Amino acid sequence: PAHREAYTRICKSQVEFPQILDAYDAVEQWIATNNRQMNGSPREVYFTDFMNAGPNDEVCDIAFPIS
């Protein structure tokens, strides 16, 4: 269903744990700073050929549904 979301885009080298946690933290901080509310579970949206992407290629959005 249609919804609003806050997200950040990350490159392949940032997807590995624990670096990916920084992206989750950044979006959560933006949500709090901008007086928004999380309206569901966060998700990782991969939008390219991850296996063939280089370490600096953008490959994923860390997205939180918001209201």
Backbone as JSON Lines, residues from 0, in Angstrom:
{"i":0,"aa":"P","n":[0.83,-1.21,0.0],"ca":[0.0,0.0,0.0],"c":[0.87,1.27,0.0]}
{"i":1,"aa":"A","n":[0.31,2.32,-0.49],"ca":[1.03,3.6,-0.52],"c":[1.36,4.04,0.9]}
{"i":2,"aa":"H","n":[2.54,4.63,1.04],"ca":[2.98,5.13,2.34],"c":[4.12,6.11,2.13]}
{"i":3,"aa":"R","n":[4.46,6.84,3.19],"ca":[5.63,7.71,3.19],"c":[6.75,6.95,3.86]}
{"i":4,"aa":"E","n":[7.98,7.28,3.5],"ca":[9.1,6.63,4.17],"c":[10.29,7.57,4.24]}
{"i":5,"aa":"A","n":[11.1,7.32,5.23],"ca":[12.4,7.98,5.37],"c":[13.44,6.92,5.05]}
{"i":6,"aa":"Y","n":[14.45,7.29,4.28],"ca":[15.44,6.29,3.9],"c":[16.79,6.93,3.66]}
{"i":7,"aa":"T","n":[17.79,6.08,3.64],"ca":[19.12,6.47,3.21],"c":[19.63,5.41,2.25]}
{"i":8,"aa":"R","n":[20.41,5.84,1.29],"ca":[20.98,4.93,0.29],"c":[22.42,4.63,0.68]}
{"i":9,"aa":"I","n":[22.79,3.35,0.6],"ca":[24.14,2.95,0.98],"c":[24.8,2.15,-0.13]}
{"i":10,"aa":"C","n":[26.12,2.14,-0.09],"ca":[26.89,1.39,-1.08],"c":[27.2,-0.02,-0.55]}
{"i":11,"aa":"K","n":[27.68,-0.85,-1.43],"ca":[27.9,-2.26,-1.09],"c":[28.81,-2.44,0.12]}
{"i":12,"aa":"S","n":[29.86,-1.62,0.23],"ca":[30.79,-1.77,1.36],"c":[30.14,-1.42,2.7]}
{"i":13,"aa":"Q","n":[29.02,-0.69,2.67],"ca":[28.33,-0.32,3.91],"c":[27.28,-1.35,4.33]}
{"i":14,"aa":"V","n":[27.01,-2.32,3.48],"ca":[25.97,-3.31,3.78],"c":[26.43,-4.31,4.85]}
{"i":15,"aa":"E","n":[27.72,-4.53,4.96],"ca":[28.22,-5.52,5.91],"c":[27.98,-5.09,7.36]}
{"i":16,"aa":"F","n":[27.73,-6.07,8.19],"ca":[27.58,-5.84,9.63],"c":[28.95,-5.63,10.23]}
{"i":17,"aa":"P","n":[29.18,-4.67,11.08],"ca":[28.21,-3.8,11.74],"c":[28.02,-2.44,11.07]}
{"i":18,"aa":"Q","n":[28.67,-2.18,9.92],"ca":[28.56,-0.87,9.27],"c":[27.11,-0.52,8.93]}
{"i":19,"aa":"I","n":[26.32,-1.5,8.55],"ca":[24.93,-1.24,8.15],"c":[24.12,-0.62,9.29]}
{"i":20,"aa":"L","n":[24.53,-0.89,10.52],"ca":[23.8,-0.34,11.66],"c":[23.87,1.18,11.69]}
{"i":21,"aa":"D","n":[24.95,1.77,11.16],"ca":[25.06,3.22,11.08],"c":[23.94,3.81,10.21]}
{"i":22,"aa":"A","n":[23.59,3.12,9.14],"ca":[22.52,3.59,8.27],"c":[21.18,3.55,8.99]}
{"i":23,"aa":"Y","n":[20.91,2.47,9.7],"ca":[19.67,2.39,10.47],"c":[19.62,3.52,11.5]}
{"i":24,"aa":"D","n":[20.73,3.73,12.21],"ca":[20.78,4.79,13.22],"c":[20.56,6.17,12.61]}
{"i":25,"aa":"A","n":[21.14,6.41,11.44],"ca":[21.0,7.71,10.79],"c":[19.54,8.0,10.42]}
{"i":26,"aa":"V","n":[18.84,7.0,9.91],"ca":[17.44,7.21,9.54],"c":[16.59,7.4,10.8]}
{"i":27,"aa":"E","n":[16.83,6.6,11.81],"ca":[16.09,6.77,13.07],"c":[16.31,8.16,13.66]}
{"i":28,"aa":"Q","n":[17.53,8.66,13.58],"ca":[17.83,9.99,14.11],"c":[17.09,11.05,13.3]}
{"i":29,"aa":"W","n":[17.07,10.91,11.98],"ca":[16.35,11.87,11.14],"c":[14.86,11.87,11.51]}
{"i":30,"aa":"I","n":[14.3,10.7,11.7],"ca":[12.88,10.6,12.05],"c":[12.6,11.34,13.36]}
{"i":31,"aa":"A","n":[13.42,11.12,14.35],"ca":[13.23,11.78,15.65],"c":[13.43,13.29,15.55]}
{"i":32,"aa":"T","n":[14.47,13.71,14.84],"ca":[14.78,15.13,14.7],"c":[13.67,15.89,13.97]}
{"i":33,"aa":"N","n":[13.01,15.21,13.06],"ca":[11.96,15.85,12.25],"c":[10.56,15.56,12.76]}
{"i":34,"aa":"N","n":[10.47,15.12,14.02],"ca":[9.18,14.89,14.68],"c":[8.24,14.0,13.88]}
{"i":35,"aa":"R","n":[8.79,12.93,13.34],"ca":[7.99,11.94,12.62],"c":[7.84,10.71,13.5]}
{"i":36,"aa":"Q","n":[6.96,9.82,13.12],"ca":[6.74,8.57,13.84],"c":[6.98,7.4,12.9]}
{"i":37,"aa":"M","n":[7.69,6.39,13.4],"ca":[7.82,5.15,12.62],"c":[6.45,4.5,12.56]}
{"i":38,"aa":"N","n":[6.11,4.0,11.39],"ca":[4.79,3.44,11.18],"c":[4.9,2.02,10.62]}
{"i":39,"aa":"G","n":[5.84,1.25,11.16],"ca":[6.06,-0.1,10.68],"c":[7.52,-0.47,10.81]}
{"i":40,"aa":"S","n":[7.83,-1.66,10.38],"ca":[9.2,-2.17,10.5],"c":[10.08,-1.63,9.38]}
{"i":41,"aa":"P","n":[11.36,-1.39,9.71],"ca":[12.29,-0.96,8.66],"c":[12.56,-2.1,7.68]}
{"i":42,"aa":"R","n":[13.05,-1.72,6.52],"ca":[13.37,-2.75,5.53],"c":[14.6,-2.34,4.74]}
{"i":43,"aa":"E","n":[15.26,-3.33,4.19],"ca":[16.38,-3.14,3.29],"c":[15.87,-3.4,1.88]}
{"i":44,"aa":"V","n":[16.0,-2.42,1.0],"ca":[15.53,-2.53,-0.37],"c":[16.75,-2.58,-1.29]}
{"i":45,"aa":"Y","n":[17.02,-3.76,-1.83],"ca":[18.14,-3.94,-2.76],"c":[17.61,-3.74,-4.17]}
{"i":46,"aa":"F","n":[18.26,-2.87,-4.95],"ca":[17.69,-2.47,-6.22],"c":[18.62,-2.68,-7.41]}
{"i":47,"aa":"T","n":[19.7,-3.42,-7.22],"ca":[20.62,-3.66,-8.33],"c":[21.23,-5.05,-8.19]}
{"i":48,"aa":"D","n":[22.06,-5.41,-9.11],"ca":[22.73,-6.71,-9.09],"c":[23.83,-6.67,-8.02]}
{"i":49,"aa":"F","n":[23.48,-7.08,-6.82],"ca":[24.38,-6.97,-5.67],"c":[25.68,-7.73,-5.9]}
{"i":50,"aa":"M","n":[25.61,-8.91,-6.44],"ca":[26.79,-9.76,-6.6],"c":[27.82,-9.13,-7.54]}
{"i":51,"aa":"N","n":[27.38,-8.4,-8.54],"ca":[28.31,-7.81,-9.5],"c":[28.63,-6.34,-9.21]}
{"i":52,"aa":"A","n":[28.06,-5.79,-8.16],"ca":[28.32,-4.4,-7.8],"c":[29.7,-4.26,-7.17]}
{"i":53,"aa":"G","n":[30.32,-3.12,-7.4],"ca":[31.6,-2.82,-6.76],"c":[31.38,-2.29,-5.35]}
{"i":54,"aa":"P","n":[32.43,-2.2,-4.53],"ca":[32.28,-1.77,-3.15],"c":[31.72,-0.36,-2.99]}
{"i":55,"aa":"N","n":[31.9,0.51,-3.98],"ca":[31.4,1.88,-3.88],"c":[30.11,2.12,-4.65]}
{"i":56,"aa":"D","n":[29.55,1.05,-5.23],"ca":[28.28,1.18,-5.96],"c":[27.11,1.2,-4.98]}
{"i":57,"aa":"E","n":[26.15,2.1,-5.24],"ca":[24.93,2.14,-4.42],"c":[24.09,0.91,-4.74]}
{"i":58,"aa":"V","n":[23.67,0.21,-3.69],"ca":[22.96,-1.05,-3.89],"c":[21.7,-1.2,-3.04]}
{"i":59,"aa":"C","n":[21.54,-0.37,-2.01],"ca":[20.49,-0.65,-1.03],"c":[19.97,0.63,-0.38]}
{"i":60,"aa":"D","n":[18.67,0.66,-0.13],"ca":[18.06,1.7,0.68],"c":[17.66,1.09,2.02]}
{"i":61,"aa":"I","n":[17.96,1.79,3.1],"ca":[17.47,1.43,4.42],"c":[16.26,2.32,4.64]}
{"i":62,"aa":"A","n":[15.07,1.74,4.65],"ca":[13.83,2.51,4.62],"c":[12.93,2.2,5.82]}
{"i":63,"aa":"F","n":[12.38,3.26,6.4],"ca":[11.43,3.16,7.5],"c":[10.12,3.78,7.07]}
{"i":64,"aa":"P","n":[9.0,3.06,7.14],"ca":[7.7,3.7,6.91],"c":[7.47,4.73,8.04]}
{"i":65,"aa":"I","n":[6.96,5.9,7.65],"ca":[6.72,6.96,8.65],"c":[5.34,7.57,8.46]}
{"i":66,"aa":"S","n":[4.9,8.23,9.52],"ca":[3.64,8.99,9.43],"c":[3.91,10.4,9.9]}
